[in-house]
mmCIF file of C-alpha atoms in Angstrom:
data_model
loop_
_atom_site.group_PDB
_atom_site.id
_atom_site.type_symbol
_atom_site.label_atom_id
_atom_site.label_comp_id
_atom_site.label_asym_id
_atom_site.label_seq_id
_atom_site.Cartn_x
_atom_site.Cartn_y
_atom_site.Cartn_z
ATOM 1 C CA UNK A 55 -194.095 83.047 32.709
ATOM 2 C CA UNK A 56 -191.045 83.863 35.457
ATOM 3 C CA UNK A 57 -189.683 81.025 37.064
ATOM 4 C CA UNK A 58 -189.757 80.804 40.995
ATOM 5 C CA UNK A 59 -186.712 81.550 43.186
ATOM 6 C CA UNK A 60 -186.611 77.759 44.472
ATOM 7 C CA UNK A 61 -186.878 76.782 40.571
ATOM 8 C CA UNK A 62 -184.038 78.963 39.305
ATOM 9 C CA UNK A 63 -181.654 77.969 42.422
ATOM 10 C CA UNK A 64 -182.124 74.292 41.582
ATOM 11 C CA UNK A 65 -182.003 74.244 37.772
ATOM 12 C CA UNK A 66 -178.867 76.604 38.799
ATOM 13 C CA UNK A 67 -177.244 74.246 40.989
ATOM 14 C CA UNK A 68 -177.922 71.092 38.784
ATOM 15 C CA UNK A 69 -176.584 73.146 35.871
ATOM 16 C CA UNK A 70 -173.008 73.414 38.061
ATOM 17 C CA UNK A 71 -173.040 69.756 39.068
ATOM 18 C CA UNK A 72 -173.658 68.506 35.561
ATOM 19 C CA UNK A 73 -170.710 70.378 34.254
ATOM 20 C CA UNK A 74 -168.686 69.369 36.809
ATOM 21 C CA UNK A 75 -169.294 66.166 37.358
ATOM 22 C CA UNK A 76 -168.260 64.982 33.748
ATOM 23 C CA UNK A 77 -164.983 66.526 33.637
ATOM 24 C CA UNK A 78 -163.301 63.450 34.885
ATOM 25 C CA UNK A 79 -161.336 64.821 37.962
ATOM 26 C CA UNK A 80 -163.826 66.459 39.643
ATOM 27 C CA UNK A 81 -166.556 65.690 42.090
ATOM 28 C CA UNK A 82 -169.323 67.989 43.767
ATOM 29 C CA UNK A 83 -171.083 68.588 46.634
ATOM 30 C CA UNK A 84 -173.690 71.387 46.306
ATOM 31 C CA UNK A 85 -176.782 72.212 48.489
ATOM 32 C CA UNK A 86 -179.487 73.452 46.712
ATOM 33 C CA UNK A 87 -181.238 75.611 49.567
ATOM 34 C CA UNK A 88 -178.482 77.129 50.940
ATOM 35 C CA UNK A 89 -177.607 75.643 54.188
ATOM 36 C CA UNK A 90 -174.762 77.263 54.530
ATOM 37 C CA UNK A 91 -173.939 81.052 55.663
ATOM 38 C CA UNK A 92 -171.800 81.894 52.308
ATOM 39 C CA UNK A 93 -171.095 78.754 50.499
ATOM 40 C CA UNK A 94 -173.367 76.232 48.612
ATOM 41 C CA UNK A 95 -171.017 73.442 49.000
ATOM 42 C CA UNK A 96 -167.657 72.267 47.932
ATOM 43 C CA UNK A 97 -166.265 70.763 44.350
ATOM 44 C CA UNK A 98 -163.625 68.240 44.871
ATOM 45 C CA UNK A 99 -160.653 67.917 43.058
ATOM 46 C CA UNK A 100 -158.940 64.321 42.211
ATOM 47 C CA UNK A 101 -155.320 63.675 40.866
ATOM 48 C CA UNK A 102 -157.041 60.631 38.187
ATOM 49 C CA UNK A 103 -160.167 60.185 37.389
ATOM 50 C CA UNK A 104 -159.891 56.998 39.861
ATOM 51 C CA UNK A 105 -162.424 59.057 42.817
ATOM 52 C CA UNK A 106 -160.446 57.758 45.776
ATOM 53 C CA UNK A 107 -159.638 59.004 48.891
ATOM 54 C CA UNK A 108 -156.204 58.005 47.968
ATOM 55 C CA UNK A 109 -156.288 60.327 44.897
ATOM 56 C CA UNK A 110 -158.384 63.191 46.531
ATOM 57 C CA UNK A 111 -156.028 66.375 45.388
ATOM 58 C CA UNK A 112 -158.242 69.419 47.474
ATOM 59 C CA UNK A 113 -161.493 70.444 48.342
ATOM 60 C CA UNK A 114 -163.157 73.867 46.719
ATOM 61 C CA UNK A 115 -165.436 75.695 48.090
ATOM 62 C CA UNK A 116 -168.559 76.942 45.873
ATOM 63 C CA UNK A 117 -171.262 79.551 45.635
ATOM 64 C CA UNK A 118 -173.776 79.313 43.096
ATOM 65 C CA UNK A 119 -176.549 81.964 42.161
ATOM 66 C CA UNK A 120 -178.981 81.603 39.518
ATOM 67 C CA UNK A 121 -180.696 84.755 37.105
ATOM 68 C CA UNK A 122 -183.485 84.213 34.641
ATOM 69 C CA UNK A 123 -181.956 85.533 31.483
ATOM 70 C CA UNK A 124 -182.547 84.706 28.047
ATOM 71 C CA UNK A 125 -179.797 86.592 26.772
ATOM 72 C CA UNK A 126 -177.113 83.466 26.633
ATOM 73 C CA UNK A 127 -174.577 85.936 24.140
ATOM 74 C CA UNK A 128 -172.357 87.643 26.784
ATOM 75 C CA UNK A 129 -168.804 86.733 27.576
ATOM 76 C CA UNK A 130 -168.391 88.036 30.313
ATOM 77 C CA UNK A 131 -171.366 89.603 32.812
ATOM 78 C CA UNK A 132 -171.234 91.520 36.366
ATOM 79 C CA UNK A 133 -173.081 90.474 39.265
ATOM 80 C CA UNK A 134 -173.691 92.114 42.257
ATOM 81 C CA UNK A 135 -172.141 90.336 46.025
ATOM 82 C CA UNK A 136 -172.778 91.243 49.884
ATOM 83 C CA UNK A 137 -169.104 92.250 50.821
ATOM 84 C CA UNK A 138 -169.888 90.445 54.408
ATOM 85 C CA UNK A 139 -169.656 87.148 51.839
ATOM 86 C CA UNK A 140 -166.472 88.051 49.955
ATOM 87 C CA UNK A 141 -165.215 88.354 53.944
ATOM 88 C CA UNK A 142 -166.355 84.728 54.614
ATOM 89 C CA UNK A 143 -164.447 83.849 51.752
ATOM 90 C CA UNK A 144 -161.098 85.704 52.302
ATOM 91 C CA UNK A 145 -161.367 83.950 55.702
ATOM 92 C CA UNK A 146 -162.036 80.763 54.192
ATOM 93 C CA UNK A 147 -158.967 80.717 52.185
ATOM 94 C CA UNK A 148 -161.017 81.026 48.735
ATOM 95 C CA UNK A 149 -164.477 80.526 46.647
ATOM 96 C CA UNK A 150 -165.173 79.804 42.797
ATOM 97 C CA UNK A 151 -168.161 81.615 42.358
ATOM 98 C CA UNK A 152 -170.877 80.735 40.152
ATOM 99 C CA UNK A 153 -173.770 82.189 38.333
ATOM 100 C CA UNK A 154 -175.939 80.612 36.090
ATOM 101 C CA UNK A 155 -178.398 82.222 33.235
ATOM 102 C CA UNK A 156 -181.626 80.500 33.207
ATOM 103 C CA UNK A 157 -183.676 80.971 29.641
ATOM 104 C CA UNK A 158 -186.635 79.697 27.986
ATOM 105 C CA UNK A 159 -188.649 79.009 30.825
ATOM 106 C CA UNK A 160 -185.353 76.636 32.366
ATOM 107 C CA UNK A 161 -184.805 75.121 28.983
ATOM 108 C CA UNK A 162 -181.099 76.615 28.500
ATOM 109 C CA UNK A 163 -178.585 77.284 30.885
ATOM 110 C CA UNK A 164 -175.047 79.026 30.529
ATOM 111 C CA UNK A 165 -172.864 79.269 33.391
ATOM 112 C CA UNK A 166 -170.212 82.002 34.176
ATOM 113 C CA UNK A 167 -167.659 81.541 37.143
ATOM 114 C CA UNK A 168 -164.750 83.685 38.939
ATOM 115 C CA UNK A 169 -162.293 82.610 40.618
ATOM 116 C CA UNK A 170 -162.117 84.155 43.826
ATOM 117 C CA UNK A 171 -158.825 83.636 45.339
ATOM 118 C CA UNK A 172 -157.203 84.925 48.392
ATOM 119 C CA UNK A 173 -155.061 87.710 46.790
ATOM 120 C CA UNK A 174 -158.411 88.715 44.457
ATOM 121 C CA UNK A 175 -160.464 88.967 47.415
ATOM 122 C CA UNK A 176 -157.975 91.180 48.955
ATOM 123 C CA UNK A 177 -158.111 93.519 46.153
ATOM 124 C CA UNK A 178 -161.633 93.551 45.536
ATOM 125 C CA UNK A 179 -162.377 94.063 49.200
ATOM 126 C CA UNK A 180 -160.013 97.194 49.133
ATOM 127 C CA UNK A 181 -162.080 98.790 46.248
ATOM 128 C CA UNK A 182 -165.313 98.206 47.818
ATOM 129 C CA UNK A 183 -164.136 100.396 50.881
ATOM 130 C CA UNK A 184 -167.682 100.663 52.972
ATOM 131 C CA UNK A 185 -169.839 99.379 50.082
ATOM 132 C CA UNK A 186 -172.474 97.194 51.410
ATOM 133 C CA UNK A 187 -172.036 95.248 47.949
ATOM 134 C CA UNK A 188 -169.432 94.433 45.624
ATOM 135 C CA UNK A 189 -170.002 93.752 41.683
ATOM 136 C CA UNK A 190 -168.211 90.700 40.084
ATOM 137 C CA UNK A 191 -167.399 90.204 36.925
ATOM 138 C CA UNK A 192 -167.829 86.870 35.918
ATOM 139 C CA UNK A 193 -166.716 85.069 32.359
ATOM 140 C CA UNK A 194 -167.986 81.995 31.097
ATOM 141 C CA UNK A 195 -167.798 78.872 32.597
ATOM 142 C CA UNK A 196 -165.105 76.106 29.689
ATOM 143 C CA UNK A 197 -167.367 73.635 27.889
ATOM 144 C CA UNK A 198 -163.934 71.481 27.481
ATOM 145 C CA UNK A 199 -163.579 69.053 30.359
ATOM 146 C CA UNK A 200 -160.313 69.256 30.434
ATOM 147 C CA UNK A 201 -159.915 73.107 30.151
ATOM 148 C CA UNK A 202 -162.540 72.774 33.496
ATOM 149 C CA UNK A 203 -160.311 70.942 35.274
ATOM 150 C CA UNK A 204 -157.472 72.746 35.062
ATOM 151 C CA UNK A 205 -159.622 75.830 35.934
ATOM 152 C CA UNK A 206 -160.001 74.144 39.308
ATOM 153 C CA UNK A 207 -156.960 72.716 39.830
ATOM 154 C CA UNK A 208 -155.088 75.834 39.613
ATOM 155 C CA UNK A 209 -158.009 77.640 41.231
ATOM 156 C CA UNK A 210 -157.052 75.331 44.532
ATOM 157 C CA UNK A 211 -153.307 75.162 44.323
ATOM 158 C CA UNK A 212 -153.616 79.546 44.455
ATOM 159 C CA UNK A 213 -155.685 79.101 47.187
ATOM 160 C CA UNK A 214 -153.618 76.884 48.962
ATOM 161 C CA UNK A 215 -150.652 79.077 48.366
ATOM 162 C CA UNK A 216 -152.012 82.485 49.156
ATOM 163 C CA UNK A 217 -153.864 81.449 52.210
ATOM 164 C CA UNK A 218 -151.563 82.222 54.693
ATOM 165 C CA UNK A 219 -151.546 85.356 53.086
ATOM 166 C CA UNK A 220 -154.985 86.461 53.504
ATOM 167 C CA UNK A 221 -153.966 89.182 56.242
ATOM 168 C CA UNK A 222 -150.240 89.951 55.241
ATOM 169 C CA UNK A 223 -148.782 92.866 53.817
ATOM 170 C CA UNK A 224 -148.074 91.467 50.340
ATOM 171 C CA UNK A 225 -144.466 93.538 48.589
ATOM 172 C CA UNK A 226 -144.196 94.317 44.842
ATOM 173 C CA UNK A 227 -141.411 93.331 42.737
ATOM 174 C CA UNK A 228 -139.769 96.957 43.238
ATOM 175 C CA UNK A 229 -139.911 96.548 47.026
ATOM 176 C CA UNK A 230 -138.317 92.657 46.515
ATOM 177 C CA UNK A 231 -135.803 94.377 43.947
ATOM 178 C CA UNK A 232 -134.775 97.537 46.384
ATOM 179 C CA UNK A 233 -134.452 95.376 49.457
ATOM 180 C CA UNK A 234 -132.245 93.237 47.607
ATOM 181 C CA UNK A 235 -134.245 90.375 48.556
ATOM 182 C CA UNK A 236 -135.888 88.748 45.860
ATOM 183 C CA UNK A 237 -134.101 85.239 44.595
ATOM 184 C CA UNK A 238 -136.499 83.908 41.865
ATOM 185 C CA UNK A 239 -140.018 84.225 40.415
ATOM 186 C CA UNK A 240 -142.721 82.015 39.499
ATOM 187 C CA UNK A 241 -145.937 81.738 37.757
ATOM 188 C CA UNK A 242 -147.253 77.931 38.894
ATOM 189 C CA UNK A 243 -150.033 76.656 36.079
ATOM 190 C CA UNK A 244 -151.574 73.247 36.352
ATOM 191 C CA UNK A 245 -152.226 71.728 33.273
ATOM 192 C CA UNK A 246 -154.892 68.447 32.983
ATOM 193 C CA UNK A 247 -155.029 67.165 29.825
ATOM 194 C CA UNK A 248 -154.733 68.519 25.899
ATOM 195 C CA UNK A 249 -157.168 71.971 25.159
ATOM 196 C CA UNK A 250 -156.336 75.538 23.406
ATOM 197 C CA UNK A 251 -153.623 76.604 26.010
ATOM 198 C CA UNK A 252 -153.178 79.765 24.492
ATOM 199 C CA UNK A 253 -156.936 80.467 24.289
ATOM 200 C CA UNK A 254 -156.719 79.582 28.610
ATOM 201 C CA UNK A 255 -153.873 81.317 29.023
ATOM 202 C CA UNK A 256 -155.433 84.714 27.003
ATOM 203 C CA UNK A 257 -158.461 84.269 29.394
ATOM 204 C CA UNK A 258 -157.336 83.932 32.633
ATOM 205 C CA UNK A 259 -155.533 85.114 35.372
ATOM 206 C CA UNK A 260 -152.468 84.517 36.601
ATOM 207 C CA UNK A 261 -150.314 85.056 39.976
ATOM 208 C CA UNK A 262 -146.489 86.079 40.942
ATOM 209 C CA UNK A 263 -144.661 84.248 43.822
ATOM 210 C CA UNK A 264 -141.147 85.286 45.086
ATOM 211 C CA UNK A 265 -138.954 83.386 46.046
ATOM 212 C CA UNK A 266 -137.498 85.607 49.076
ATOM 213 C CA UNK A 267 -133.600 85.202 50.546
ATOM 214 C CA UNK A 268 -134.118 84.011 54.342
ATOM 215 C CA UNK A 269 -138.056 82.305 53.793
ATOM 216 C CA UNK A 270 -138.390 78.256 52.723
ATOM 217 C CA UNK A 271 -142.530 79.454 50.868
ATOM 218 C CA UNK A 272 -143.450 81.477 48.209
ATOM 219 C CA UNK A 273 -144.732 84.882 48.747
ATOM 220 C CA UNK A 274 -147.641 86.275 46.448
ATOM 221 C CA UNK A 275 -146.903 89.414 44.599
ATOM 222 C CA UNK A 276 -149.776 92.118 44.929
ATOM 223 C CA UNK A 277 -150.741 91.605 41.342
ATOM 224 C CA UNK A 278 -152.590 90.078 38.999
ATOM 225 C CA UNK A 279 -152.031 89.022 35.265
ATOM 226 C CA UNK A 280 -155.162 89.883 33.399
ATOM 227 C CA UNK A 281 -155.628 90.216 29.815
ATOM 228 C CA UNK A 282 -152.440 88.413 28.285
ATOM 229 C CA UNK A 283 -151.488 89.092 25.140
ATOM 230 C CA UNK A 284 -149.523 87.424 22.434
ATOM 231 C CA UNK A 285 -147.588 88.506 19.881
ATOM 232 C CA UNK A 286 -145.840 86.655 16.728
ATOM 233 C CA UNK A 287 -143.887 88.358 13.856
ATOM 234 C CA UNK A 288 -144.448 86.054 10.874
ATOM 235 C CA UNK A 289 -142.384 86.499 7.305
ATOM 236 C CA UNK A 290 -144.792 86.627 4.569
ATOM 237 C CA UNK A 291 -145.356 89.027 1.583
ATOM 238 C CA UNK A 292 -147.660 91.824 1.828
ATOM 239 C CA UNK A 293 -148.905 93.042 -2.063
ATOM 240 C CA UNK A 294 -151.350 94.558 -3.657
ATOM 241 C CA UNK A 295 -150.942 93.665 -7.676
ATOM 242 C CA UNK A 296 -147.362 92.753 -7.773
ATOM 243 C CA UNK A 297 -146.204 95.372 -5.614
ATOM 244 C CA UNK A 298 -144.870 94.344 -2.703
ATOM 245 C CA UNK A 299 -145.140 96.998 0.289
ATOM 246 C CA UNK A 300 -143.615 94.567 3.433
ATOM 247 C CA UNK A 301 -141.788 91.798 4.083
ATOM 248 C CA UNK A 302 -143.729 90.797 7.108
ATOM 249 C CA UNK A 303 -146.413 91.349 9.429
ATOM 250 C CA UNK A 304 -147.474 91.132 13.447
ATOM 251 C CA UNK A 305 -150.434 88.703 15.004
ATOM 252 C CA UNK A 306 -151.436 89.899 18.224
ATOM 253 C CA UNK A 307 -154.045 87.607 20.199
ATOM 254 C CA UNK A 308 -156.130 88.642 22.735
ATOM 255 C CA UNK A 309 -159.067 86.821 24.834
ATOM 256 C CA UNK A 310 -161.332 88.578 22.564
ATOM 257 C CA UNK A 311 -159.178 89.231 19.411
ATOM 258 C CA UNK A 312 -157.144 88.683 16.878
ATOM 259 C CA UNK A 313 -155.044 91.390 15.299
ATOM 260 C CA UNK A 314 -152.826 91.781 12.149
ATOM 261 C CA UNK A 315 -150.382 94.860 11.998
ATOM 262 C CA UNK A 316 -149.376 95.764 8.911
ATOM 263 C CA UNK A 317 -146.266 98.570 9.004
ATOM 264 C CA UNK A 318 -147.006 100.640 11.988
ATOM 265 C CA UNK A 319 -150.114 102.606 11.098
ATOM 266 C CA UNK A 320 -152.380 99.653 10.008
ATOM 267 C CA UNK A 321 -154.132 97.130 11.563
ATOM 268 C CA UNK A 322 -156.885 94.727 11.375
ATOM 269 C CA UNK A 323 -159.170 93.522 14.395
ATOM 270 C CA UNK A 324 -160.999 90.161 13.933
ATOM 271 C CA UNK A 325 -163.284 89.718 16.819
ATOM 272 C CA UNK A 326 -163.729 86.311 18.318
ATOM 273 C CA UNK A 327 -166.285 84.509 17.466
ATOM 274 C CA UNK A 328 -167.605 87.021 15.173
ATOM 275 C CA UNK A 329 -167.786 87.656 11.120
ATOM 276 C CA UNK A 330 -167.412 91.204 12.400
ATOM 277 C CA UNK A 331 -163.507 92.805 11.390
ATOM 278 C CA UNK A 332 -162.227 95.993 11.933
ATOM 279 C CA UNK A 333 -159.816 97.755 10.016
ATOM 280 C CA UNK A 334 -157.619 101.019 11.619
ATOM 281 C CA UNK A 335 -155.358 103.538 10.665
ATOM 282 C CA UNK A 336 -153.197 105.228 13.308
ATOM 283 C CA UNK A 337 -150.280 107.443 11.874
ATOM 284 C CA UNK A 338 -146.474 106.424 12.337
ATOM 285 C CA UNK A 339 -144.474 109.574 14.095
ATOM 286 C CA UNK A 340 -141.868 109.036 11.800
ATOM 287 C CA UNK A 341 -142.430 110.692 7.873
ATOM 288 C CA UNK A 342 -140.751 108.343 5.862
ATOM 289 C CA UNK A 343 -142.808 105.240 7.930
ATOM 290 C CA UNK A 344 -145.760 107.082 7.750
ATOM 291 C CA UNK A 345 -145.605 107.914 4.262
ATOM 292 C CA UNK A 346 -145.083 104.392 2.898
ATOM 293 C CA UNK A 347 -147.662 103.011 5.343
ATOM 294 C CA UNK A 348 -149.794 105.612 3.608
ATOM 295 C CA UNK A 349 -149.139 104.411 0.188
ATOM 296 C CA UNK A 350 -150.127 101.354 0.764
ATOM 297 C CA UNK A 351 -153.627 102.219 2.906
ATOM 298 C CA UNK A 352 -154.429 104.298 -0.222
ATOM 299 C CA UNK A 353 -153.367 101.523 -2.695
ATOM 300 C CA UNK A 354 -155.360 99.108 -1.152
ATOM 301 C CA UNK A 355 -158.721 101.615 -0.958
ATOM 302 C CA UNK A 356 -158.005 102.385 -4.890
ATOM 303 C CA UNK A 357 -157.537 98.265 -5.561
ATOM 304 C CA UNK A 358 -159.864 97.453 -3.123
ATOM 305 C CA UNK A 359 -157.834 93.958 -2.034
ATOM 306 C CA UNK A 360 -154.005 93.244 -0.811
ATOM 307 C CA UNK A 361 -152.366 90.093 -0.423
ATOM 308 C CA UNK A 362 -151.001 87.971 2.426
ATOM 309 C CA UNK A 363 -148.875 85.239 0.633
ATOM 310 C CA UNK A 364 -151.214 85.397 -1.946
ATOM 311 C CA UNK A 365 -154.285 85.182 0.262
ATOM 312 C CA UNK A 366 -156.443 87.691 -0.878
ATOM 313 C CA UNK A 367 -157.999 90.433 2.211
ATOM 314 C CA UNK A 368 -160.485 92.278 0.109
ATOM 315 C CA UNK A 369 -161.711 95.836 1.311
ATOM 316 C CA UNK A 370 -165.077 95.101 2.244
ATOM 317 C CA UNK A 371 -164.055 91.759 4.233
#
């Protein structure tokens, strides 16, 4: 049996508040019948997790939106906006957005968010052109309190930042650089609390501000930072028998990955979350590379296992 509109919005809604509310710092507001032209309500953010007016850091904005799905798997999903709302938004200075899968009859819930800042808005509203609607794409919505904290309180302090931006031409660093303007830049984070950082900092975005000669703010860069990666060269034996074929090897992380590269050609892709691995082979340019990173590819099919400091990667892992 489907749930009802009024149903979903308020098992949505609750679902947001719930979260929110037991993060410590935060504090919401949120309508459940939509009182509002564009907004549900407001989360507010606090500097301790004493609720004062004293300690009040900002106010957020909100939008919720509920879907009956039972499908609870996805990392990341798209969902479909009136531009006229992303508008009341950019005007507003900012949203965080919210959707919520419903499943099993309003049994589960998983929430997905995106933070829609000033300089986001901007660029989505410039893709959508005449578009009556505008897909978002949403990821999901930190289980860690404070991980969802410091979603929100760097959510507000790029809001607060950018919003007297909202109709400005923004310059890119070459512009800055040619004019022979550009002092300093800087990515602000807010951090509350101990989490992964470098799982947050894989997943989310990030903004530029310029420090300009001749102007006492910071001015936004017309980019984004999406899709960080990091890389680490570690020292440690690669063999197969006693042979040893390198010295040491790359780990590249991604939001969704982990990667080793062994020698140039080959790599292997462990997906997060996931017993599922991938291995690749992509040839080096240069012969001699290619023909030792060869060698070993071969070696390791024939062997069926190689070693990384005597931790055995068998073929069929």
């Amino acid at each position: 049996m489907s749930l009802d509109k009024k149903t979903i919005e308020t098992l949505s809604v609750n679902a947001v508040e719930e979260s929110v509310v037991t993060s410590g710092l935060l504090d919401s507001y949120i309508n459940e019948n939509d009182k509002e032209p564009s907004w549900d309500g407001a989360v507010y953010i606090y500097k301790c997790k004493k609720k004062t007016k004293e300690n009040l850091r900002g106010r957020m904005p909100v939008q919720v939106k509920g879907k009956e799905c039972n499908d609870h798997s996805k990392k990341t999903i798209s969902f479909s906006i009136p531009t006229v709302d992303l508008k009341n938004y950019l005007n507003d200075g900012g949203c965080m957005f919210f959707v919520v899968y419903i499943g099993n009859n309003g049994l589960t819930k998983k929430i997905y968010y995106d933070e829609l800042t000033p300089i986001k808005l901007r660029q989505i509203l410039s893709e959508s052109k005449k578009q009556k609607n505008k897909s978002l794409h949403l990821k999901e919505f930190p289980v860690d309190n404070n991980e969802k904290n410091t979603v929100f309180l760097n959510c507000l302090q790029n809001c607060e930042k950018q919003k007297s931006f909202k109709d400005c031409e923004l310059f890119s660093l070459d512009e800055l650089t040619q004019k022979n303007v550009l002092e300093d830049l800087f990515i602000p984070v807010e951090f509350a609390g101990k989490f992964n950082l470098q799982t947050f900092l894989l997943k989310n975005d990030f903004y530029i501000y310029a420090k300009i000669k001749g102007s006492s703010v910071l001015h936004p860069i017309n980019i984004i930072l999406k899709n960080i990666h990091t890389h680490q060269i570690i020292d440690g034996l690669i063999t197969i028998d006693d042979k040893v074929f390198y010295k040491n090897f790359e780990v590249e992380k991604t939001a969704i990955e982990k990667i080793i590269h062994i020698g140039e050609s080959f790599s292997i892709h462990f997906i997060e979350n996931s017993n599922e691995v991938n291995f690749r082979y992509n040839n080096s340019k240069k012969l001699s590379v290619l023909v030792h990173d060869l060698n070993f590819f071969l070696t390791y099919i024939e062997k069926g296992y190689f070693n990384i400091d005597n931790v055995r990667i068998p073929f069929n892992c």
